[in-house]
mmCIF file of C-alpha atoms in Angstrom:
data_model
loop_
_atom_site.group_PDB
_atom_site.id
_atom_site.type_symbol
_atom_site.label_atom_id
_atom_site.label_comp_id
_atom_site.label_asym_id
_atom_site.label_seq_id
_atom_site.Cartn_x
_atom_site.Cartn_y
_atom_site.Cartn_z
ATOM 1 C CA UNK A 1 112.412 118.871 81.505
ATOM 2 C CA UNK A 2 113.228 120.843 78.390
ATOM 3 C CA UNK A 3 110.936 120.855 75.392
ATOM 4 C CA UNK A 4 110.239 123.170 72.492
ATOM 5 C CA UNK A 5 106.529 123.642 73.326
ATOM 6 C CA UNK A 6 105.495 125.202 76.621
ATOM 7 C CA UNK A 7 104.044 122.548 78.930
ATOM 8 C CA UNK A 8 100.377 122.639 79.771
ATOM 9 C CA UNK A 9 100.095 123.135 83.559
ATOM 10 C CA UNK A 10 98.492 120.266 85.482
ATOM 11 C CA UNK A 11 96.658 121.145 88.691
ATOM 12 C CA UNK A 12 93.931 118.495 88.699
ATOM 13 C CA UNK A 13 93.059 115.104 87.228
ATOM 14 C CA UNK A 14 90.913 116.831 84.579
ATOM 15 C CA UNK A 15 93.916 118.876 83.476
ATOM 16 C CA UNK A 16 95.905 115.646 83.234
ATOM 17 C CA UNK A 17 93.246 114.071 81.001
ATOM 18 C CA UNK A 18 93.227 117.035 78.643
ATOM 19 C CA UNK A 19 97.029 117.123 78.451
ATOM 20 C CA UNK A 20 97.271 113.373 77.826
ATOM 21 C CA UNK A 21 94.683 113.553 75.030
ATOM 22 C CA UNK A 22 96.829 116.151 73.268
ATOM 23 C CA UNK A 23 99.977 114.039 73.644
ATOM 24 C CA UNK A 24 98.357 110.857 72.351
ATOM 25 C CA UNK A 25 97.006 112.769 69.352
ATOM 26 C CA UNK A 26 93.286 112.233 69.784
ATOM 27 C CA UNK A 27 90.385 112.066 72.163
ATOM 28 C CA UNK A 28 90.502 109.618 75.017
ATOM 29 C CA UNK A 29 87.976 106.740 75.221
ATOM 30 C CA UNK A 30 84.462 107.837 76.140
ATOM 31 C CA UNK A 31 84.366 106.195 79.601
ATOM 32 C CA UNK A 32 87.582 108.016 80.528
ATOM 33 C CA UNK A 33 86.669 111.417 79.101
ATOM 34 C CA UNK A 34 83.251 111.412 80.801
ATOM 35 C CA UNK A 35 84.327 109.772 84.063
ATOM 36 C CA UNK A 36 83.299 111.409 87.329
ATOM 37 C CA UNK A 37 86.655 110.354 88.809
ATOM 38 C CA UNK A 38 89.251 111.046 86.052
ATOM 39 C CA UNK A 39 92.181 109.785 88.161
ATOM 40 C CA UNK A 40 90.552 106.386 88.749
ATOM 41 C CA UNK A 41 89.680 106.178 85.051
ATOM 42 C CA UNK A 42 93.313 106.843 84.108
ATOM 43 C CA UNK A 43 94.453 104.182 86.547
ATOM 44 C CA UNK A 44 92.141 101.405 85.407
ATOM 45 C CA UNK A 45 91.342 102.008 81.734
ATOM 46 C CA UNK A 46 93.099 99.347 79.611
ATOM 47 C CA UNK A 47 93.018 101.323 76.351
ATOM 48 C CA UNK A 48 94.789 104.349 77.816
ATOM 49 C CA UNK A 49 97.317 102.084 79.551
ATOM 50 C CA UNK A 50 98.024 100.232 76.316
ATOM 51 C CA UNK A 51 98.562 103.489 74.395
ATOM 52 C CA UNK A 52 100.939 104.913 77.019
ATOM 53 C CA UNK A 53 102.988 101.730 77.469
ATOM 54 C CA UNK A 54 103.270 101.326 73.693
ATOM 55 C CA UNK A 55 104.740 104.835 73.450
ATOM 56 C CA UNK A 56 107.250 104.057 76.196
ATOM 57 C CA UNK A 57 108.308 100.815 74.498
ATOM 58 C CA UNK A 58 108.765 102.539 71.153
ATOM 59 C CA UNK A 59 112.155 103.563 69.855
ATOM 60 C CA UNK A 60 113.241 107.058 70.820
ATOM 61 C CA UNK A 61 111.141 107.257 73.966
ATOM 62 C CA UNK A 62 112.612 108.631 77.161
ATOM 63 C CA UNK A 63 114.559 111.486 75.606
ATOM 64 C CA UNK A 64 114.739 114.902 77.214
ATOM 65 C CA UNK A 65 111.988 116.311 74.977
ATOM 66 C CA UNK A 66 109.622 113.349 75.419
ATOM 67 C CA UNK A 67 106.195 114.904 76.000
ATOM 68 C CA UNK A 68 104.851 111.767 77.673
ATOM 69 C CA UNK A 69 107.657 111.755 80.249
ATOM 70 C CA UNK A 70 106.981 115.414 80.908
ATOM 71 C CA UNK A 71 103.303 114.595 81.412
ATOM 72 C CA UNK A 72 104.171 111.931 84.006
ATOM 73 C CA UNK A 73 106.520 114.361 85.735
ATOM 74 C CA UNK A 74 103.967 117.175 85.916
ATOM 75 C CA UNK A 75 101.074 114.866 86.818
ATOM 76 C CA UNK A 76 102.926 113.363 89.758
ATOM 77 C CA UNK A 77 104.108 116.733 91.052
ATOM 78 C CA UNK A 78 100.523 118.029 91.015
ATOM 79 C CA UNK A 79 100.207 116.298 94.431
ATOM 80 C CA UNK A 80 96.805 114.774 93.670
ATOM 81 C CA UNK A 81 96.786 111.341 95.401
ATOM 82 C CA UNK A 82 94.620 109.632 92.786
ATOM 83 C CA UNK A 83 96.709 111.088 89.975
ATOM 84 C CA UNK A 84 99.905 109.914 91.654
ATOM 85 C CA UNK A 85 98.501 106.381 91.693
ATOM 86 C CA UNK A 86 97.813 106.671 87.956
ATOM 87 C CA UNK A 87 101.455 107.672 87.398
ATOM 88 C CA UNK A 88 102.775 104.815 89.555
ATOM 89 C CA UNK A 89 100.757 102.422 87.392
ATOM 90 C CA UNK A 90 103.343 102.965 84.622
ATOM 91 C CA UNK A 91 106.419 102.418 86.829
ATOM 92 C CA UNK A 92 106.983 98.811 85.601
ATOM 93 C CA UNK A 93 107.237 99.880 81.955
ATOM 94 C CA UNK A 94 109.111 103.081 82.771
ATOM 95 C CA UNK A 95 111.715 101.354 84.939
ATOM 96 C CA UNK A 96 111.845 98.277 82.719
ATOM 97 C CA UNK A 97 112.587 100.127 79.480
ATOM 98 C CA UNK A 98 114.952 102.545 81.220
ATOM 99 C CA UNK A 99 117.118 99.856 82.846
ATOM 100 C CA UNK A 100 117.332 97.835 79.644
ATOM 101 C CA UNK A 101 118.414 100.868 77.606
ATOM 102 C CA UNK A 102 120.647 102.463 80.239
ATOM 103 C CA UNK A 103 123.247 99.700 79.905
ATOM 104 C CA UNK A 104 123.810 100.841 76.304
ATOM 105 C CA UNK A 105 124.484 104.435 77.493
ATOM 106 C CA UNK A 106 121.623 105.977 75.518
ATOM 107 C CA UNK A 107 120.505 109.506 76.523
ATOM 108 C CA UNK A 108 117.342 109.009 78.579
ATOM 109 C CA UNK A 109 116.869 112.353 80.322
ATOM 110 C CA UNK A 110 113.066 112.090 80.172
ATOM 111 C CA UNK A 111 112.946 108.747 81.974
ATOM 112 C CA UNK A 112 115.529 109.940 84.489
ATOM 113 C CA UNK A 113 113.589 113.103 85.344
ATOM 114 C CA UNK A 114 110.481 111.067 86.188
ATOM 115 C CA UNK A 115 112.444 108.495 88.208
ATOM 116 C CA UNK A 116 114.238 111.221 90.174
ATOM 117 C CA UNK A 117 110.900 112.907 90.972
ATOM 118 C CA UNK A 118 109.515 109.612 92.273
ATOM 119 C CA UNK A 119 112.725 108.998 94.233
ATOM 120 C CA UNK A 120 112.499 112.431 95.866
ATOM 121 C CA UNK A 121 108.898 111.708 96.853
ATOM 122 C CA UNK A 122 109.921 108.362 98.389
ATOM 123 C CA UNK A 123 112.707 110.050 100.365
ATOM 124 C CA UNK A 124 110.318 112.758 101.586
ATOM 125 C CA UNK A 125 107.863 110.121 102.819
ATOM 126 C CA UNK A 126 110.568 108.789 105.149
ATOM 127 C CA UNK A 127 111.204 112.157 106.700
ATOM 128 C CA UNK A 128 114.928 112.652 106.213
ATOM 129 C CA UNK A 129 115.261 109.565 104.030
ATOM 130 C CA UNK A 130 115.781 107.310 107.034
ATOM 131 C CA UNK A 131 116.294 103.584 106.678
ATOM 132 C CA UNK A 132 113.346 101.221 107.002
ATOM 133 C CA UNK A 133 114.051 98.697 109.762
ATOM 134 C CA UNK A 134 112.275 95.898 111.619
ATOM 135 C CA UNK A 135 113.087 94.528 115.091
ATOM 136 C CA UNK A 136 113.612 90.777 115.400
ATOM 137 C CA UNK A 137 113.528 88.833 118.692
ATOM 138 C CA UNK A 138 116.878 87.597 119.968
ATOM 139 C CA UNK A 139 116.836 83.875 120.784
ATOM 140 C CA UNK A 140 119.453 84.434 123.483
ATOM 141 C CA UNK A 141 116.729 85.951 125.676
ATOM 142 C CA UNK A 142 114.442 83.637 127.705
ATOM 143 C CA UNK A 143 110.971 83.062 126.310
ATOM 144 C CA UNK A 144 108.295 85.233 127.954
ATOM 145 C CA UNK A 145 105.838 82.316 127.651
ATOM 146 C CA UNK A 146 107.851 79.745 129.665
ATOM 147 C CA UNK A 147 109.517 79.615 133.058
ATOM 148 C CA UNK A 148 113.263 79.294 132.707
ATOM 149 C CA UNK A 149 114.750 76.313 134.595
ATOM 150 C CA UNK A 150 118.032 78.165 134.987
ATOM 151 C CA UNK A 151 117.903 81.923 135.619
ATOM 152 C CA UNK A 152 119.780 83.947 132.995
ATOM 153 C CA UNK A 153 123.241 84.942 134.151
ATOM 154 C CA UNK A 154 123.653 88.158 132.205
ATOM 155 C CA UNK A 155 121.489 91.055 131.187
ATOM 156 C CA UNK A 156 118.918 90.532 128.414
ATOM 157 C CA UNK A 157 120.402 91.208 125.017
ATOM 158 C CA UNK A 158 118.947 93.845 122.753
ATOM 159 C CA UNK A 159 116.647 93.053 119.863
ATOM 160 C CA UNK A 160 118.226 92.390 116.484
ATOM 161 C CA UNK A 161 117.460 95.139 113.971
ATOM 162 C CA UNK A 162 117.149 94.123 110.314
ATOM 163 C CA UNK A 163 117.362 96.786 107.610
ATOM 164 C CA UNK A 164 114.636 96.413 104.978
ATOM 165 C CA UNK A 165 115.712 99.460 102.977
ATOM 166 C CA UNK A 166 118.865 101.547 103.248
ATOM 167 C CA UNK A 167 118.646 105.328 103.869
ATOM 168 C CA UNK A 168 117.734 107.438 100.856
ATOM 169 C CA UNK A 169 120.295 110.131 100.251
ATOM 170 C CA UNK A 170 119.233 113.190 98.224
ATOM 171 C CA UNK A 171 120.154 112.841 94.550
ATOM 172 C CA UNK A 172 119.490 115.428 91.877
ATOM 173 C CA UNK A 173 121.135 113.592 88.995
ATOM 174 C CA UNK A 174 121.247 110.026 87.745
ATOM 175 C CA UNK A 175 124.624 108.317 87.633
ATOM 176 C CA UNK A 176 125.558 104.735 86.904
ATOM 177 C CA UNK A 177 126.656 104.188 90.512
ATOM 178 C CA UNK A 178 123.307 105.455 91.820
ATOM 179 C CA UNK A 179 121.016 103.929 89.219
ATOM 180 C CA UNK A 180 120.165 100.689 91.029
ATOM 181 C CA UNK A 181 119.474 102.468 94.325
ATOM 182 C CA UNK A 182 117.235 105.095 92.735
ATOM 183 C CA UNK A 183 115.230 102.587 90.677
ATOM 184 C CA UNK A 184 115.045 100.262 93.681
ATOM 185 C CA UNK A 185 113.572 103.041 95.833
ATOM 186 C CA UNK A 186 111.012 103.803 93.106
ATOM 187 C CA UNK A 187 110.041 100.115 93.040
ATOM 188 C CA UNK A 188 109.630 100.204 96.825
ATOM 189 C CA UNK A 189 107.264 103.137 96.356
ATOM 190 C CA UNK A 190 105.373 101.120 93.734
ATOM 191 C CA UNK A 191 105.266 98.101 96.063
ATOM 192 C CA UNK A 192 103.635 100.221 98.754
ATOM 193 C CA UNK A 193 100.710 100.926 96.400
ATOM 194 C CA UNK A 194 100.637 97.505 94.752
ATOM 195 C CA UNK A 195 97.197 96.633 96.108
ATOM 196 C CA UNK A 196 95.747 99.498 94.032
ATOM 197 C CA UNK A 197 97.507 98.573 90.785
ATOM 198 C CA UNK A 198 95.566 96.911 87.948
ATOM 199 C CA UNK A 199 96.412 93.463 86.637
ATOM 200 C CA UNK A 200 98.104 94.703 83.453
ATOM 201 C CA UNK A 201 100.611 96.764 85.451
ATOM 202 C CA UNK A 202 101.688 93.715 87.442
ATOM 203 C CA UNK A 203 101.913 91.645 84.269
ATOM 204 C CA UNK A 204 104.207 94.271 82.734
ATOM 205 C CA UNK A 205 106.453 94.126 85.783
ATOM 206 C CA UNK A 206 106.786 90.331 85.707
ATOM 207 C CA UNK A 207 107.615 90.514 81.991
ATOM 208 C CA UNK A 208 110.494 92.910 82.574
ATOM 209 C CA UNK A 209 111.743 90.822 85.510
ATOM 210 C CA UNK A 210 112.292 87.968 83.068
ATOM 211 C CA UNK A 211 114.165 90.314 80.733
ATOM 212 C CA UNK A 212 116.282 91.782 83.540
ATOM 213 C CA UNK A 213 117.252 88.310 84.764
ATOM 214 C CA UNK A 214 118.425 87.300 81.294
ATOM 215 C CA UNK A 215 117.830 83.608 81.997
ATOM 216 C CA UNK A 216 115.302 81.135 80.694
ATOM 217 C CA UNK A 217 112.649 79.441 82.790
ATOM 218 C CA UNK A 218 111.742 75.794 82.456
ATOM 219 C CA UNK A 219 108.213 77.067 81.831
ATOM 220 C CA UNK A 220 109.420 78.519 78.504
ATOM 221 C CA UNK A 221 109.312 76.376 75.408
ATOM 222 C CA UNK A 222 112.408 75.798 73.297
ATOM 223 C CA UNK A 223 110.933 77.896 70.497
ATOM 224 C CA UNK A 224 110.467 81.006 72.666
ATOM 225 C CA UNK A 225 112.977 83.873 72.504
ATOM 226 C CA UNK A 226 115.371 84.272 75.408
ATOM 227 C CA UNK A 227 114.252 87.865 75.994
ATOM 228 C CA UNK A 228 110.803 89.285 75.091
ATOM 229 C CA UNK A 229 110.985 91.970 72.385
ATOM 230 C CA UNK A 230 109.366 95.375 72.551
ATOM 231 C CA UNK A 231 106.120 95.163 70.543
ATOM 232 C CA UNK A 232 106.247 98.680 69.097
ATOM 233 C CA UNK A 233 109.983 98.935 68.479
ATOM 234 C CA UNK A 234 109.880 97.353 65.038
ATOM 235 C CA UNK A 235 107.474 99.908 63.607
ATOM 236 C CA UNK A 236 109.222 102.875 65.178
ATOM 237 C CA UNK A 237 112.864 101.964 64.816
ATOM 238 C CA UNK A 238 113.046 99.596 61.867
ATOM 239 C CA UNK A 239 113.873 96.493 63.869
ATOM 240 C CA UNK A 240 112.968 94.549 66.965
ATOM 241 C CA UNK A 241 114.405 95.868 70.183
ATOM 242 C CA UNK A 242 115.267 93.163 72.682
ATOM 243 C CA UNK A 243 115.167 94.027 76.350
ATOM 244 C CA UNK A 244 118.610 93.534 77.808
ATOM 245 C CA UNK A 245 119.903 91.693 80.836
ATOM 246 C CA UNK A 246 120.757 94.283 83.504
ATOM 247 C CA UNK A 247 122.905 94.329 86.667
ATOM 248 C CA UNK A 248 120.849 93.303 89.718
ATOM 249 C CA UNK A 249 122.565 94.316 92.963
ATOM 250 C CA UNK A 250 120.705 93.547 96.185
ATOM 251 C CA UNK A 251 119.323 97.100 96.506
ATOM 252 C CA UNK A 252 117.436 96.511 93.251
ATOM 253 C CA UNK A 253 116.962 92.753 93.578
ATOM 254 C CA UNK A 254 115.174 92.942 96.945
ATOM 255 C CA UNK A 255 112.207 95.142 95.895
ATOM 256 C CA UNK A 256 111.907 93.120 92.686
ATOM 257 C CA UNK A 257 111.501 89.899 94.685
ATOM 258 C CA UNK A 258 108.984 91.522 97.034
ATOM 259 C CA UNK A 259 106.808 92.647 94.128
ATOM 260 C CA UNK A 260 107.012 89.260 92.397
ATOM 261 C CA UNK A 261 106.069 87.569 95.683
ATOM 262 C CA UNK A 262 102.979 89.771 95.967
ATOM 263 C CA UNK A 263 101.987 88.945 92.384
ATOM 264 C CA UNK A 264 102.462 85.235 93.064
ATOM 265 C CA UNK A 265 100.914 84.906 96.519
ATOM 266 C CA UNK A 266 98.741 88.020 96.797
ATOM 267 C CA UNK A 267 94.947 88.186 96.928
ATOM 268 C CA UNK A 268 94.424 88.792 93.194
ATOM 269 C CA UNK A 269 92.971 85.585 91.782
ATOM 270 C CA UNK A 270 94.435 85.563 88.294
ATOM 271 C CA UNK A 271 95.942 82.372 86.928
ATOM 272 C CA UNK A 272 97.652 84.368 84.180
ATOM 273 C CA UNK A 273 99.388 86.634 86.693
ATOM 274 C CA UNK A 274 100.423 83.752 88.927
ATOM 275 C CA UNK A 275 101.899 81.882 85.951
ATOM 276 C CA UNK A 276 103.834 84.972 84.831
ATOM 277 C CA UNK A 277 105.040 85.607 88.392
ATOM 278 C CA UNK A 278 106.162 81.989 88.759
ATOM 279 C CA UNK A 279 108.131 82.327 85.538
ATOM 280 C CA UNK A 280 109.737 85.542 86.793
ATOM 281 C CA UNK A 281 110.615 83.932 90.142
ATOM 282 C CA UNK A 282 112.319 81.006 88.455
ATOM 283 C CA UNK A 283 114.309 83.268 86.110
ATOM 284 C CA UNK A 284 115.445 85.366 89.071
ATOM 285 C CA UNK A 285 116.439 82.181 90.892
ATOM 286 C CA UNK A 286 118.673 81.032 88.036
ATOM 287 C CA UNK A 287 120.159 84.521 87.816
ATOM 288 C CA UNK A 288 121.001 84.400 91.539
ATOM 289 C CA UNK A 289 122.502 80.943 91.070
ATOM 290 C CA UNK A 290 124.738 82.238 88.276
ATOM 291 C CA UNK A 291 126.079 85.089 90.393
ATOM 292 C CA UNK A 292 126.213 82.970 93.597
ATOM 293 C CA UNK A 293 124.435 85.736 95.510
ATOM 294 C CA UNK A 294 123.491 84.048 98.803
ATOM 295 C CA UNK A 295 120.677 86.415 99.972
ATOM 296 C CA UNK A 296 119.141 86.538 96.495
ATOM 297 C CA UNK A 297 119.488 82.768 96.096
ATOM 298 C CA UNK A 298 117.774 82.075 99.408
ATOM 299 C CA UNK A 299 114.922 84.496 98.708
ATOM 300 C CA UNK A 300 114.217 83.297 95.175
ATOM 301 C CA UNK A 301 114.571 79.616 96.068
ATOM 302 C CA UNK A 302 111.957 80.063 98.809
ATOM 303 C CA UNK A 303 109.719 81.918 96.363
ATOM 304 C CA UNK A 304 110.008 79.184 93.724
ATOM 305 C CA UNK A 305 109.196 76.532 96.315
ATOM 306 C CA UNK A 306 106.176 78.510 97.510
ATOM 307 C CA UNK A 307 104.947 78.789 93.929
ATOM 308 C CA UNK A 308 105.218 75.017 93.546
ATOM 309 C CA UNK A 309 103.359 74.444 96.800
ATOM 310 C CA UNK A 310 100.597 76.787 95.688
ATOM 311 C CA UNK A 311 100.120 74.701 92.541
ATOM 312 C CA UNK A 312 99.992 71.361 94.393
ATOM 313 C CA UNK A 313 96.452 70.259 95.291
ATOM 314 C CA UNK A 314 95.706 69.617 98.942
ATOM 315 C CA UNK A 315 95.354 65.842 99.373
ATOM 316 C CA UNK A 316 92.076 64.501 100.673
ATOM 317 C CA UNK A 317 92.314 62.705 104.030
ATOM 318 C CA UNK A 318 92.301 58.940 103.626
ATOM 319 C CA UNK A 319 91.509 56.323 106.270
ATOM 320 C CA UNK A 320 93.166 52.931 106.289
ATOM 321 C CA UNK A 321 91.230 49.704 106.854
ATOM 322 C CA UNK A 322 92.595 49.450 110.385
ATOM 323 C CA UNK A 323 91.445 52.957 111.244
ATOM 324 C CA UNK A 324 87.942 52.164 109.984
ATOM 325 C CA UNK A 325 87.818 48.989 112.101
ATOM 326 C CA UNK A 326 88.952 50.943 115.175
ATOM 327 C CA UNK A 327 86.197 53.495 114.602
ATOM 328 C CA UNK A 328 83.636 50.712 114.366
ATOM 329 C CA UNK A 329 84.909 49.216 117.617
ATOM 330 C CA UNK A 330 84.686 52.576 119.380
ATOM 331 C CA UNK A 331 81.121 53.059 118.166
ATOM 332 C CA UNK A 332 80.199 49.597 119.511
ATOM 333 C CA UNK A 333 81.743 50.401 122.925
ATOM 334 C CA UNK A 334 79.832 53.696 123.015
ATOM 335 C CA UNK A 335 76.563 51.881 122.258
ATOM 336 C CA UNK A 336 77.215 49.343 125.057
ATOM 337 C CA UNK A 337 77.874 52.106 127.601
ATOM 338 C CA UNK A 338 74.695 53.930 126.676
ATOM 339 C CA UNK A 339 72.621 50.738 126.887
ATOM 340 C CA UNK A 340 74.081 49.946 130.374
ATOM 341 C CA UNK A 341 73.097 53.385 131.688
ATOM 342 C CA UNK A 342 69.561 52.922 130.428
#
C-alpha cells in the first residue's frame, strides 16, 4: 500500500497500539494504553472503535494512501490471533462503506488492499481454497431406525452434498466481476469469529445491510430516510453521504443472511441488536422479493418469520371447565381405590 511516509512496522499488539495512536492524532484512552492485553482492549474499547469507524465513514477514506487502511493491513498480517480479531471487528464498516462507494467507481485502493489480504487469509484457511460442503441424507434410502416392509431393490444412493461456500480462487486484484465473491468470503471469515465480536460491530453490520438492500422496513417510520447517512461525511466532504443500494448476488447475499440470523437468534441478549437485525432481515426480504431470487426469498422469509416468532410470548396453558371436572373425577376415583385397599 503506497504512502508518502514509511510505515511503522507492526510485530505485536503493543506496536499496533502505538501506530494507531499516531494515526488518530493523540493518545489512546487510558484503559487501552495501560491494558495488559492490548489486542483485547482494541477489540472491545468503544471509544477506539468509534474513532476508527468515524474515519472510515468520512469522505476521502479508503484511498491508496489512507494510513488507517495501511494500519489494518499491517496489523492483520502480523499474524497475532488477538490482533486479527481486532481487525475483523471493523469488517462491517470496511465492507459496508466500500460496497456503497464502489458502485460509483471511486478509487478505493486502501479498502481493496485490506479486503484482498483478508480474502487471501480465508483462502489459506481452506487449504487450497476448497469449497465448504455439507452432506445431507438422501430420503430415497431406507431409514436406519425402522425395518423396511419391502426390501430395497437397488443399491443405496449416495448422500446429497450441498455447497455452503464455493471454492476460493486466488485473486491479487479487485475487479467488478470478483467484488461480490471477495467481499462475501471476507464476511464468511467475519461470521466464523462472530461470537467474539462486540455488540457495536454487529450493530454496524445490520445498519449497512439495510443500506445495501435499498428497501424500507415496516419498522421504519414515514419520517425516516430511506438510507442511513454517514455521520461524519457532512463535516469532511461538505454534504451528507448516503449509503447506496448495491448488487446482492447469492455469493454475497448468503453470508449476509447468516450473519443477520446470528444477530437475531444468537445468544447475545440485546433488544437493540435484535430489533436492528429484524429490520435488516425484513429489508433483505423485500429486496429478494423485488429481484424474485428464490433462494434469497426463501431464506429471508424464514428469517422474518423466526423473528416474529421470537417476539411472540409463549401462551400460558389453560384448562377448560370440562378438563377441570375430569381431573376432579380422577382424584375421587384415586381416593376410592386407596380407601378400598386400606
